[in-house]
Amino acid sequence: MNRRSFLATSAVAAALPALGKSAKRPNILWIYCDDHSHNAISAYGESHITRIAKTPNIDRIAQKGTVFQNSFVTNSICGPCRAVILTGKHSHINGFKANGNRFNGDQQTFPKLLQKAGYETVVIGKWHLKSEPQGFNNWEILPGQGHYYNPDFITEKGTHQETGYVTDLITDKGLDWIKNERDPDKPFMMMLQHKAPHREWSPPANKLSLYDDVDFPEPPTLFDDYEGRGSPAHTQDMMIKSSMDLTDLKLHDSTPPNDDPESRECKRWKEIYMRTNPGQRNAWDAAYQPKNKAFREANPDGRDLIRWKYQRYVKDYMRCISSVDDNVGRVLDFLEESGLAENTVVMYSSDQSFYLGEHGWFDKRFMYEESVRTPLLGYWPGQTPAGSNSEAMVQNLDMAQTFLDIAGVPEPGDMQGQSLVPLLKGESPKKWRTSIYYQYHQIAKSIHHVQPHYGVRTDRYKLIHFNDVDEWELYDLEKDPHELKSEYANPEYAKTVRKMKAELKRLRREYRVEA
Ligand code: SGN
Ligand code: CA
């Protein structure tokens, strides 16, 4: 719906009495990345990744605001996380449990509530919920996972292709809307949602040689053998060693990876490579061909081959992140230059974190630390203490209520999170959650073969139940931060297991998973 026709709706008519106040209500900018590990943001401190690659622009958000050091998801997979953000409800309540589901857009969402209260609402970029966005004055989304090069975009009018690199284009569109389309008399809420750095981690033409002259340190668990854990860690299919294909590793050059045009690899190759224009393709070949030649000549095997794959993977991943970071910088610069920065809340997050070689893995899904977490940082100008940290356990479940609270819109009674506004203001509320509930619903047959599971995490312990295979794991995060040994069967932890099971039961009741 365009702005003019929107003005005529009864929703706005109902919100009119509030408009006098609206000029002062802050704008909200939600920059939401895909698969961006907290270990790949320098504001989160030193990791095997940030020792080499920094994110200076995302760090600007941290310098002006708060880094949530204990930020978690409820279900570490894309579509479900997005549905949780929109609804403030766990997957089993909002109905979107697994990628490939169709989001019921008729249900209550925070953008709808903000729109009713007089906000202009916009979503641009990755959406991945199948149904069309509802509750937005303006939307322009990628189909499904989207494309890196010369991507398609969907609007109310249909699908069209644009020339360029997806992260730049999403940012251009966001800035263009703020500059030329918004109603300056109304506050706005914009969701700017990047596709990068999703698998297959394809960088923009100007970043293809970044990090060529350095090696990233390896995480201590790169050669994990999964001893000490149950069967799910052994049966997954997300290993750098064996689960990556030629497309992921950019080893296919400009010729198809094999002779079978119907093979998955050929189809993927075509999707990605054949979308590039001659300029992009030449840049790609000029960058990868000499590196691939050197790889073939060296012909590494065993651990050396895993090491080579790890370097290729994290370098491409961080090349994508570098472009996300540049684009965050463009947005922050614009807000500052235009004066909008003074009254715009900026939050940065990702649908979920990601394995960057920890446990020998890429991807997410597991309730283990690298993927149950997600980065979250942000500021409310004039309210958030600059350069601060929050240690409180927060979840993506909290964002809907947070945005409503920032806008001064009463929260409906049925959302399941907590507003983060007190934390954004630097307060330490006495009453705050001391545990989080997690549930990954996809079946083990789906891509990457992770067993479905649910569990509870406190500041020290994590209890996981892999329900289909009926296996339990308990981790003592203080003693074993890398989660290498389950203590579930250790008699010394029997009391802890009992307590954690009771807490899990309490949470499953509270969140209405079970009666
Ligand atoms: C694709 C990827 C997977 C990834 C899922 C979900 N394969 O299927 O590696 O786990 O998306 O990602 S790919 O060969 O198509 O890249 S999510 O971010 O949408 O949850
Ligand atoms: Ca994702």
Coordinates of C-alpha atoms and ligand atoms in Angstrom, one line a residue:
M1 CA 0.0 0.0 0.0
N2 CA 1.4 3.4 -0.8
R3 CA 1.5 6.3 1.7
R4 CA -1.5 8.1 0.2
S5 CA -3.9 5.1 0.3
F6 CA -2.6 4.1 3.7
L7 CA -3.6 7.6 5.0
A8 CA -7.1 6.8 4.2
T9 CA -7.4 3.7 6.3
S10 CA -9.3 3.5 9.5
A11 CA -6.3 2.2 11.3
V12 CA -4.6 5.6 11.0
A13 CA -7.8 7.4 11.7
A14 CA -8.0 5.6 15.0
A15 CA -4.4 6.6 15.7
L16 CA -4.9 10.2 14.9
P17 CA -5.3 11.5 18.5
A18 CA -1.8 10.2 19.1
L19 CA -0.2 12.1 16.2
G20 CA 0.5 15.2 18.2
K21 CA 2.8 13.2 20.3
S22 CA 4.2 11.2 17.4
A23 CA 6.7 13.8 16.2
K24 CA 8.8 13.1 19.3
R25 CA 8.5 9.4 19.2
P26 CA 11.8 7.8 18.1
N27 CA 12.4 6.2 14.7
I28 CA 13.5 2.6 15.0
L29 CA 16.0 1.0 12.7
W30 CA 16.5 -2.7 13.0
I31 CA 19.5 -4.0 11.0
Y32 CA 19.1 -7.7 10.8
C33 CA 21.8 -9.8 9.3
D34 CA 21.7 -13.5 8.3
D35 CA 23.9 -16.1 10.0
H36 CA 26.2 -13.4 11.5
S37 CA 28.2 -15.0 14.3
H38 CA 28.9 -12.9 17.4
N39 CA 32.4 -14.2 17.0
A40 CA 32.6 -12.2 13.8
I41 CA 31.9 -8.8 15.4
S42 CA 34.9 -7.0 17.0
A43 CA 32.6 -5.3 19.6
Y44 CA 32.1 -8.8 21.1
G45 CA 35.8 -8.9 21.9
E46 CA 38.6 -11.0 20.6
S47 CA 37.9 -14.3 18.9
H48 CA 39.8 -16.5 16.3
I49 CA 38.0 -14.3 13.7
T50 CA 38.2 -10.8 15.1
R51 CA 41.9 -11.2 15.9
I52 CA 42.2 -10.7 12.1
A53 CA 39.0 -9.1 10.8
K54 CA 37.3 -6.1 12.5
T55 CA 33.8 -4.6 12.1
P56 CA 34.5 -0.9 12.7
N57 CA 31.1 0.3 11.7
I58 CA 29.0 -2.2 13.7
D59 CA 31.4 -1.4 16.5
R60 CA 30.2 2.3 16.2
I61 CA 26.8 1.1 17.4
A62 CA 28.4 -0.5 20.4
Q63 CA 30.4 2.7 21.1
K64 CA 27.1 4.6 21.3
G65 CA 25.2 2.0 23.1
T66 CA 25.0 -1.4 24.7
V67 CA 26.3 -4.8 23.7
F68 CA 24.1 -7.6 24.9
Q69 CA 26.6 -10.2 26.0
N70 CA 24.1 -12.9 26.7
S71 CA 21.7 -12.8 23.8
F72 CA 20.0 -16.0 22.7
V73 CA 17.5 -17.3 20.2
T74 CA 14.6 -19.6 20.8
N75 CA 15.1 -21.8 17.8
S76 CA 18.3 -21.4 15.8
I77 CA 17.1 -21.3 12.2
C78 CA 16.1 -18.5 9.9
G79 CA 12.4 -18.4 9.2
P80 CA 11.4 -19.4 12.8
C81 CA 13.7 -16.6 14.2
R82 CA 12.0 -14.0 11.9
A83 CA 8.6 -15.2 13.0
V84 CA 9.6 -14.9 16.7
I85 CA 10.8 -11.3 16.1
L86 CA 7.6 -10.3 14.4
T87 CA 5.2 -11.9 16.9
G88 CA 7.1 -12.0 20.3
K89 CA 6.0 -15.6 20.6
H90 CA 7.8 -19.0 20.5
S91 CA 7.6 -21.0 17.3
H92 CA 5.0 -23.5 18.7
I93 CA 2.7 -20.5 19.4
N94 CA 3.2 -18.4 16.2
G95 CA 3.0 -21.6 14.1
F96 CA 6.3 -21.2 12.2
K97 CA 8.4 -24.0 13.5
A98 CA 10.7 -24.9 10.6
N99 CA 12.2 -23.3 7.4
G100 CA 9.8 -23.9 4.5
N101 CA 6.7 -23.3 6.7
R102 CA 4.3 -20.5 5.6
F103 CA 3.9 -17.6 8.1
N104 CA 0.4 -16.9 9.0
G105 CA 0.5 -13.1 8.4
D106 CA -3.0 -12.6 9.6
Q107 CA -1.8 -12.9 13.2
Q108 CA -0.8 -10.0 15.5
T109 CA 2.7 -8.7 14.8
F110 CA 4.6 -5.7 16.3
P111 CA 4.8 -3.9 12.9
K112 CA 1.0 -4.0 12.7
L113 CA 0.7 -2.6 16.2
L114 CA 3.2 0.2 15.4
Q115 CA 1.4 1.0 12.2
K116 CA -1.9 1.3 14.0
A117 CA -0.2 3.7 16.4
G118 CA 0.9 6.0 13.6
Y119 CA 4.4 4.7 12.7
E120 CA 5.4 4.2 9.1
T121 CA 6.7 0.6 8.8
V122 CA 9.1 -0.8 6.2
V123 CA 10.8 -4.1 5.5
I124 CA 13.6 -4.4 2.9
G125 CA 15.7 -7.5 2.2
K126 CA 15.5 -11.1 3.3
W127 CA 12.1 -12.2 4.5
H128 CA 12.0 -16.0 4.1
L129 CA 8.5 -16.5 5.5
K130 CA 6.7 -17.4 2.2
S131 CA 3.6 -15.4 2.8
E132 CA 3.5 -11.7 1.8
P133 CA 4.5 -9.2 4.5
Q134 CA 1.5 -7.6 6.3
G135 CA 1.6 -4.6 8.5
F136 CA 4.1 -2.6 6.4
N137 CA 3.5 0.6 4.5
N138 CA 6.3 -0.4 2.2
W139 CA 8.0 -3.7 1.5
E140 CA 10.6 -5.0 -0.9
I141 CA 11.9 -8.4 -0.2
L142 CA 14.1 -11.1 -1.6
P143 CA 12.5 -14.3 -2.8
G144 CA 13.4 -17.2 -0.4
Q145 CA 17.1 -17.1 0.4
G146 CA 17.7 -14.4 -2.3
H147 CA 20.7 -14.0 -4.6
Y148 CA 24.0 -12.3 -4.0
Y149 CA 24.6 -11.0 -7.5
N150 CA 22.0 -9.0 -9.5
P151 CA 19.3 -10.2 -7.2
D152 CA 15.5 -10.4 -7.7
F153 CA 13.3 -8.3 -5.4
I154 CA 9.6 -8.8 -4.8
T155 CA 7.2 -5.9 -4.3
E156 CA 3.4 -5.7 -4.4
K157 CA 3.7 -5.3 -8.1
G158 CA 5.7 -8.5 -8.7
T159 CA 9.3 -9.7 -9.1
H160 CA 12.0 -7.7 -10.8
Q161 CA 15.8 -8.1 -11.1
E162 CA 18.3 -5.4 -10.2
T163 CA 21.9 -4.9 -11.1
G164 CA 24.5 -5.0 -8.3
Y165 CA 25.5 -6.8 -5.1
V166 CA 22.7 -7.6 -2.7
T167 CA 24.0 -6.0 0.5
D168 CA 24.6 -2.7 -1.3
L169 CA 21.2 -2.8 -3.0
I170 CA 19.3 -3.4 0.3
T171 CA 21.1 -0.5 1.8
D172 CA 20.4 1.8 -1.2
K173 CA 16.8 0.9 -1.0
G174 CA 16.6 1.7 2.8
L175 CA 18.4 5.0 2.4
D176 CA 16.3 5.9 -0.6
W177 CA 13.0 5.3 1.3
I178 CA 14.2 7.4 4.3
K179 CA 15.4 10.2 2.0
N180 CA 12.6 10.3 -0.5
E181 CA 9.6 8.3 0.6
R182 CA 8.9 8.7 4.3
D183 CA 6.5 11.1 5.7
P184 CA 8.7 13.4 7.8
D185 CA 5.8 14.1 10.2
K186 CA 5.6 10.5 11.3
P187 CA 8.1 8.2 13.1
F188 CA 9.3 5.2 11.1
M189 CA 10.3 1.6 11.9
M190 CA 12.5 0.1 9.3
M191 CA 13.7 -3.5 9.2
L192 CA 16.8 -3.7 6.9
Q193 CA 17.5 -7.4 6.5
H194 CA 20.6 -8.6 4.8
K195 CA 21.0 -11.9 3.0
A196 CA 24.8 -11.9 3.4
P197 CA 26.8 -13.7 4.8
H198 CA 24.5 -16.8 4.2
R199 CA 25.9 -19.9 2.6
E200 CA 27.6 -20.0 -0.1
W201 CA 29.3 -16.8 1.3
S202 CA 29.8 -15.0 -2.1
P203 CA 31.7 -11.7 -1.6
P204 CA 31.2 -8.5 -3.6
A205 CA 33.7 -8.0 -6.5
N206 CA 35.7 -5.4 -4.5
K207 CA 36.3 -7.7 -1.6
L208 CA 37.4 -10.9 -3.4
S209 CA 41.0 -10.6 -2.5
L210 CA 40.6 -9.2 1.1
Y211 CA 42.5 -11.3 3.6
D212 CA 44.5 -13.0 0.9
D213 CA 47.7 -12.3 2.7
V214 CA 46.7 -13.5 6.2
D215 CA 45.7 -16.7 7.9
F216 CA 42.9 -16.8 10.4
P217 CA 43.7 -18.6 13.6
E218 CA 41.9 -21.9 14.0
P219 CA 39.4 -22.4 16.8
P220 CA 40.6 -24.9 19.4
T221 CA 37.8 -27.4 18.4
L222 CA 38.4 -27.4 14.6
F223 CA 39.3 -31.1 14.8
D224 CA 36.7 -32.1 17.4
D225 CA 35.9 -35.9 17.4
Y226 CA 32.6 -35.5 19.4
E227 CA 33.7 -37.9 22.0
G228 CA 31.9 -37.1 25.3
R229 CA 28.7 -36.2 23.6
G230 CA 25.7 -38.2 22.4
S231 CA 24.8 -39.4 18.9
P232 CA 23.5 -36.1 17.5
A233 CA 26.9 -34.4 17.4
H234 CA 28.2 -37.5 15.5
T235 CA 25.4 -37.8 13.0
Q236 CA 25.1 -34.1 11.9
D237 CA 26.0 -33.1 8.3
M238 CA 27.5 -29.7 8.8
M239 CA 31.3 -30.4 8.8
I240 CA 33.8 -28.2 7.0
K241 CA 35.6 -31.5 6.4
S242 CA 32.9 -33.3 4.5
S243 CA 29.7 -31.3 4.1
M244 CA 30.9 -28.4 1.9
D245 CA 30.8 -28.7 -1.9
L246 CA 32.8 -27.2 -4.7
T247 CA 30.4 -24.2 -4.9
D248 CA 30.8 -23.4 -1.2
L249 CA 34.6 -23.6 -1.7
K250 CA 34.6 -21.6 -5.0
L251 CA 36.5 -24.3 -6.6
H252 CA 34.3 -24.6 -9.7
D253 CA 35.7 -21.7 -11.6
S254 CA 33.7 -20.6 -14.6
T255 CA 32.9 -24.2 -15.8
P256 CA 30.1 -26.3 -14.3
P257 CA 31.3 -28.5 -11.4
N258 CA 30.3 -31.7 -13.2
D259 CA 28.6 -33.1 -16.3
D260 CA 25.2 -33.7 -14.9
P261 CA 23.1 -30.5 -15.3
E262 CA 20.5 -32.0 -12.9
S263 CA 22.9 -32.5 -10.0
R264 CA 22.6 -30.3 -7.0
E265 CA 26.0 -28.9 -7.5
C266 CA 25.3 -27.9 -11.1
K267 CA 22.0 -26.4 -10.2
R268 CA 23.6 -24.3 -7.4
W269 CA 26.5 -23.3 -9.7
K270 CA 24.0 -22.1 -12.3
E271 CA 21.9 -20.2 -9.7
I272 CA 25.0 -18.3 -8.5
Y273 CA 27.5 -18.1 -11.2
M274 CA 25.3 -17.6 -14.2
R275 CA 23.7 -14.6 -12.5
T276 CA 26.9 -12.7 -12.5
N277 CA 27.5 -10.2 -15.3
P278 CA 30.8 -10.2 -17.3
G279 CA 32.4 -7.6 -15.0
Q280 CA 31.5 -9.6 -11.8
R281 CA 32.5 -12.8 -13.5
N282 CA 35.9 -11.5 -14.6
A283 CA 36.6 -10.1 -11.1
W284 CA 35.6 -13.5 -9.7
D285 CA 37.9 -15.5 -12.1
A286 CA 40.8 -13.1 -11.7
A287 CA 40.6 -13.5 -7.9
Y288 CA 39.8 -17.2 -7.5
Q289 CA 41.6 -18.8 -10.4
P290 CA 45.2 -18.2 -9.2
K291 CA 44.2 -19.2 -5.7
N292 CA 42.6 -22.4 -7.0
K293 CA 45.6 -23.2 -9.1
A294 CA 47.9 -22.9 -6.1
F295 CA 45.5 -25.2 -4.1
R296 CA 45.5 -27.8 -6.9
E297 CA 49.3 -27.7 -7.1
A298 CA 49.7 -28.1 -3.3
N299 CA 47.0 -30.8 -3.3
P300 CA 46.7 -30.9 0.5
D301 CA 45.0 -33.9 2.2
G302 CA 44.0 -35.0 5.7
R303 CA 44.1 -32.2 8.3
D304 CA 45.8 -29.9 5.8
L305 CA 42.8 -30.1 3.5
I306 CA 40.5 -29.3 6.4
R307 CA 42.7 -26.4 7.2
W308 CA 42.6 -25.1 3.7
K309 CA 38.8 -25.4 3.5
Y310 CA 38.5 -23.6 6.9
Q311 CA 40.6 -20.7 5.5
R312 CA 38.7 -20.5 2.3
Y313 CA 35.4 -20.6 4.2
V314 CA 36.1 -18.0 6.9
K315 CA 37.8 -15.6 4.4
D316 CA 34.8 -15.6 2.1
Y317 CA 32.4 -15.3 5.1
M318 CA 34.4 -12.3 6.4
R319 CA 34.5 -10.7 3.0
C320 CA 30.7 -10.8 3.0
I321 CA 30.7 -9.3 6.5
S322 CA 33.1 -6.6 5.6
S323 CA 30.6 -5.5 3.0
V324 CA 27.8 -5.6 5.5
D325 CA 29.9 -3.5 7.8
D326 CA 30.6 -0.9 5.1
N327 CA 26.9 -0.7 4.5
V328 CA 26.1 -0.3 8.2
G329 CA 28.6 2.6 8.0
R330 CA 26.8 4.2 5.1
V331 CA 23.5 4.1 7.1
L332 CA 25.1 5.5 10.3
D333 CA 26.8 8.3 8.3
F334 CA 23.5 9.2 6.6
L335 CA 21.6 9.3 10.0
E336 CA 24.3 11.6 11.4
E337 CA 24.5 13.9 8.3
S338 CA 20.7 14.2 8.1
G339 CA 20.2 14.9 11.8
L340 CA 18.0 11.8 12.1
A341 CA 20.6 10.1 14.4
E342 CA 19.4 12.2 17.3
N343 CA 16.0 10.5 17.4
T344 CA 16.6 7.1 15.8
V345 CA 17.0 3.9 17.9
V346 CA 19.5 1.7 16.0
M347 CA 19.7 -2.0 16.8
Y348 CA 21.9 -4.6 15.1
S349 CA 21.3 -8.3 15.2
S350 CA 21.3 -11.5 13.2
D351 CA 18.6 -14.3 12.8
Q352 CA 21.1 -16.5 14.7
S353 CA 24.8 -17.0 15.2
F354 CA 26.9 -19.5 13.2
Y355 CA 29.7 -21.9 13.5
L356 CA 33.0 -20.6 12.1
G357 CA 34.9 -23.8 12.4
E358 CA 34.1 -24.4 16.1
H359 CA 33.6 -28.2 16.5
G360 CA 34.7 -28.5 12.8
W361 CA 31.3 -27.0 11.7
F362 CA 29.5 -24.4 9.7
D363 CA 25.7 -23.7 9.9
K364 CA 23.7 -23.4 13.2
R365 CA 20.6 -25.3 14.6
F366 CA 22.2 -26.9 17.7
M367 CA 21.5 -25.5 21.2
Y368 CA 25.3 -25.4 21.7
E369 CA 26.8 -22.0 22.4
E370 CA 27.9 -20.9 19.0
S371 CA 24.4 -21.2 17.6
V372 CA 22.0 -20.7 20.5
R373 CA 23.5 -17.2 20.8
T374 CA 22.9 -14.3 18.5
P375 CA 24.6 -10.9 18.4
L376 CA 22.5 -8.0 19.7
L377 CA 23.7 -4.4 20.2
G378 CA 22.0 -1.1 20.0
Y379 CA 21.3 2.4 21.3
W380 CA 18.5 4.7 22.0
P381 CA 19.9 8.2 21.7
G382 CA 19.9 10.1 24.9
Q383 CA 18.9 7.0 26.9
T384 CA 21.5 4.3 26.4
P385 CA 24.9 4.7 28.3
A386 CA 27.6 4.8 25.6
G387 CA 30.0 1.9 25.4
S388 CA 28.1 -0.2 27.9
N389 CA 27.5 -3.9 28.3
S390 CA 24.4 -5.8 29.5
E391 CA 24.9 -9.3 31.0
A392 CA 21.2 -10.1 31.3
M393 CA 19.9 -13.1 29.5
V394 CA 17.9 -11.7 26.6
Q395 CA 16.2 -13.4 23.6
N396 CA 14.9 -12.6 20.1
L397 CA 11.6 -13.3 21.8
D398 CA 12.0 -9.8 23.5
M399 CA 12.3 -7.6 20.5
A400 CA 8.6 -7.2 19.7
Q401 CA 7.8 -5.9 23.2
T402 CA 11.0 -3.8 23.1
F403 CA 10.0 -2.0 19.9
L404 CA 6.4 -1.4 21.2
D405 CA 7.8 0.0 24.5
I406 CA 10.2 2.3 22.7
A407 CA 7.2 3.6 20.7
G408 CA 5.1 4.0 23.8
V409 CA 2.6 1.4 22.5
P410 CA 1.1 -0.8 25.2
E411 CA 2.1 -4.4 24.8
P412 CA -0.7 -6.9 24.2
G413 CA -1.1 -9.4 27.0
D414 CA -0.1 -12.5 24.9
M415 CA 3.5 -11.8 23.9
Q416 CA 6.0 -14.1 25.6
G417 CA 9.1 -11.9 26.0
Q418 CA 10.2 -8.9 28.1
S419 CA 10.9 -5.4 26.9
L420 CA 14.6 -4.6 26.8
V421 CA 14.0 -0.9 27.4
P422 CA 15.3 -1.0 31.0
L423 CA 18.5 -2.7 29.8
L424 CA 18.8 -0.2 27.0
K425 CA 18.6 2.5 29.6
G426 CA 21.5 1.0 31.5
E427 CA 19.3 -0.2 34.4
S428 CA 19.6 -3.6 36.1
P429 CA 16.1 -4.8 36.8
K430 CA 15.8 -6.9 39.9
K431 CA 13.3 -9.2 38.3
W432 CA 14.8 -10.7 35.2
R433 CA 14.8 -14.2 33.7
T434 CA 17.5 -16.5 35.0
S435 CA 17.0 -19.2 32.3
I436 CA 16.0 -19.5 28.7
Y437 CA 13.9 -22.1 26.8
Y438 CA 15.0 -23.4 23.4
Q439 CA 13.5 -25.7 20.9
Y440 CA 14.7 -26.8 17.4
H441 CA 11.7 -28.5 15.7
Q442 CA 13.1 -29.6 12.3
I443 CA 13.5 -33.3 11.8
A444 CA 16.9 -34.9 11.4
K445 CA 16.1 -35.8 7.8
S446 CA 16.2 -32.1 6.8
I447 CA 19.4 -30.5 5.5
H448 CA 22.4 -30.8 7.9
H449 CA 20.8 -33.7 9.7
V450 CA 20.5 -32.1 13.2
Q451 CA 18.3 -34.0 15.6
P452 CA 15.3 -32.1 16.9
H453 CA 15.8 -31.1 20.5
Y454 CA 14.7 -28.7 23.3
G455 CA 16.4 -27.5 26.5
V456 CA 17.1 -25.0 29.1
R457 CA 20.1 -22.8 29.7
T458 CA 21.0 -20.9 32.9
D459 CA 24.1 -18.8 33.5
R460 CA 26.0 -22.0 34.3
Y461 CA 24.3 -25.1 33.0
K462 CA 22.6 -26.3 29.9
L463 CA 20.3 -29.3 29.7
I464 CA 19.3 -30.7 26.3
H465 CA 16.8 -33.4 25.4
F466 CA 17.2 -34.8 21.9
N467 CA 13.6 -36.0 21.8
D468 CA 13.5 -38.2 18.7
V469 CA 16.4 -40.3 19.9
D470 CA 15.6 -39.7 23.6
E471 CA 19.1 -38.7 24.6
W472 CA 19.9 -36.1 27.2
E473 CA 23.0 -33.9 27.6
L474 CA 24.1 -31.7 30.5
Y475 CA 26.9 -29.1 30.2
D476 CA 28.7 -27.3 32.9
L477 CA 29.6 -24.1 31.0
E478 CA 31.8 -22.8 33.8
K479 CA 34.1 -25.9 33.7
D480 CA 33.6 -26.8 30.1
P481 CA 32.9 -23.6 28.0
H482 CA 33.4 -25.5 24.7
E483 CA 30.8 -28.1 25.7
L484 CA 33.0 -31.1 25.0
K485 CA 31.8 -33.4 27.8
S486 CA 28.2 -34.1 28.8
E487 CA 27.9 -34.6 32.5
Y488 CA 24.4 -36.0 32.3
A489 CA 25.4 -39.5 33.5
N490 CA 27.9 -38.2 36.0
P491 CA 26.5 -39.0 39.5
E492 CA 28.2 -35.8 40.8
Y493 CA 25.8 -33.8 38.7
A494 CA 22.6 -35.8 39.6
K495 CA 21.3 -32.9 41.7
T496 CA 21.9 -30.4 39.0
V497 CA 20.2 -32.7 36.5
R498 CA 17.1 -32.8 38.8
K499 CA 17.0 -29.1 39.2
M500 CA 17.5 -28.4 35.5
K501 CA 14.7 -30.8 34.6
A502 CA 12.4 -29.1 37.0
E503 CA 13.3 -25.7 35.5
L504 CA 12.7 -27.1 32.0
K505 CA 9.3 -28.3 33.0
R506 CA 8.5 -25.0 34.5
L507 CA 9.5 -23.2 31.3
R508 CA 7.5 -25.6 29.1
R509 CA 4.4 -24.8 31.2
E510 CA 5.1 -21.1 31.2
Y511 CA 5.5 -21.0 27.4
R512 CA 2.6 -23.3 26.9
V513 CA 4.6 -26.1 25.2
E514 CA 2.9 -28.6 27.5
A515 CA 0.0 -28.4 30.0
Ligands
SGN1 C1 20.2 -23.6 2.6 C2 21.6 -23.9 2.9 C3 21.8 -24.5 4.2 C4 21.2 -23.7 5.3 C5 19.7 -23.5 5.0 C6 19.0 -22.7 6.0 N1 22.1 -24.7 1.8 O1 19.4 -24.8 2.5 O2 23.2 -24.7 4.4 O3 21.3 -24.4 6.5 O4 19.7 -22.8 3.7 O5 19.6 -21.4 6.2 S1 22.5 -24.0 0.4 O6 23.3 -25.0 -0.3 O7 21.3 -23.7 -0.3 O8 23.3 -22.8 0.7 S2 18.7 -20.3 6.8 O9 19.5 -19.2 7.1 O10 17.7 -19.9 5.8 O11 18.1 -20.9 8.0
CA2 CA 20.1 -17.6 8.9

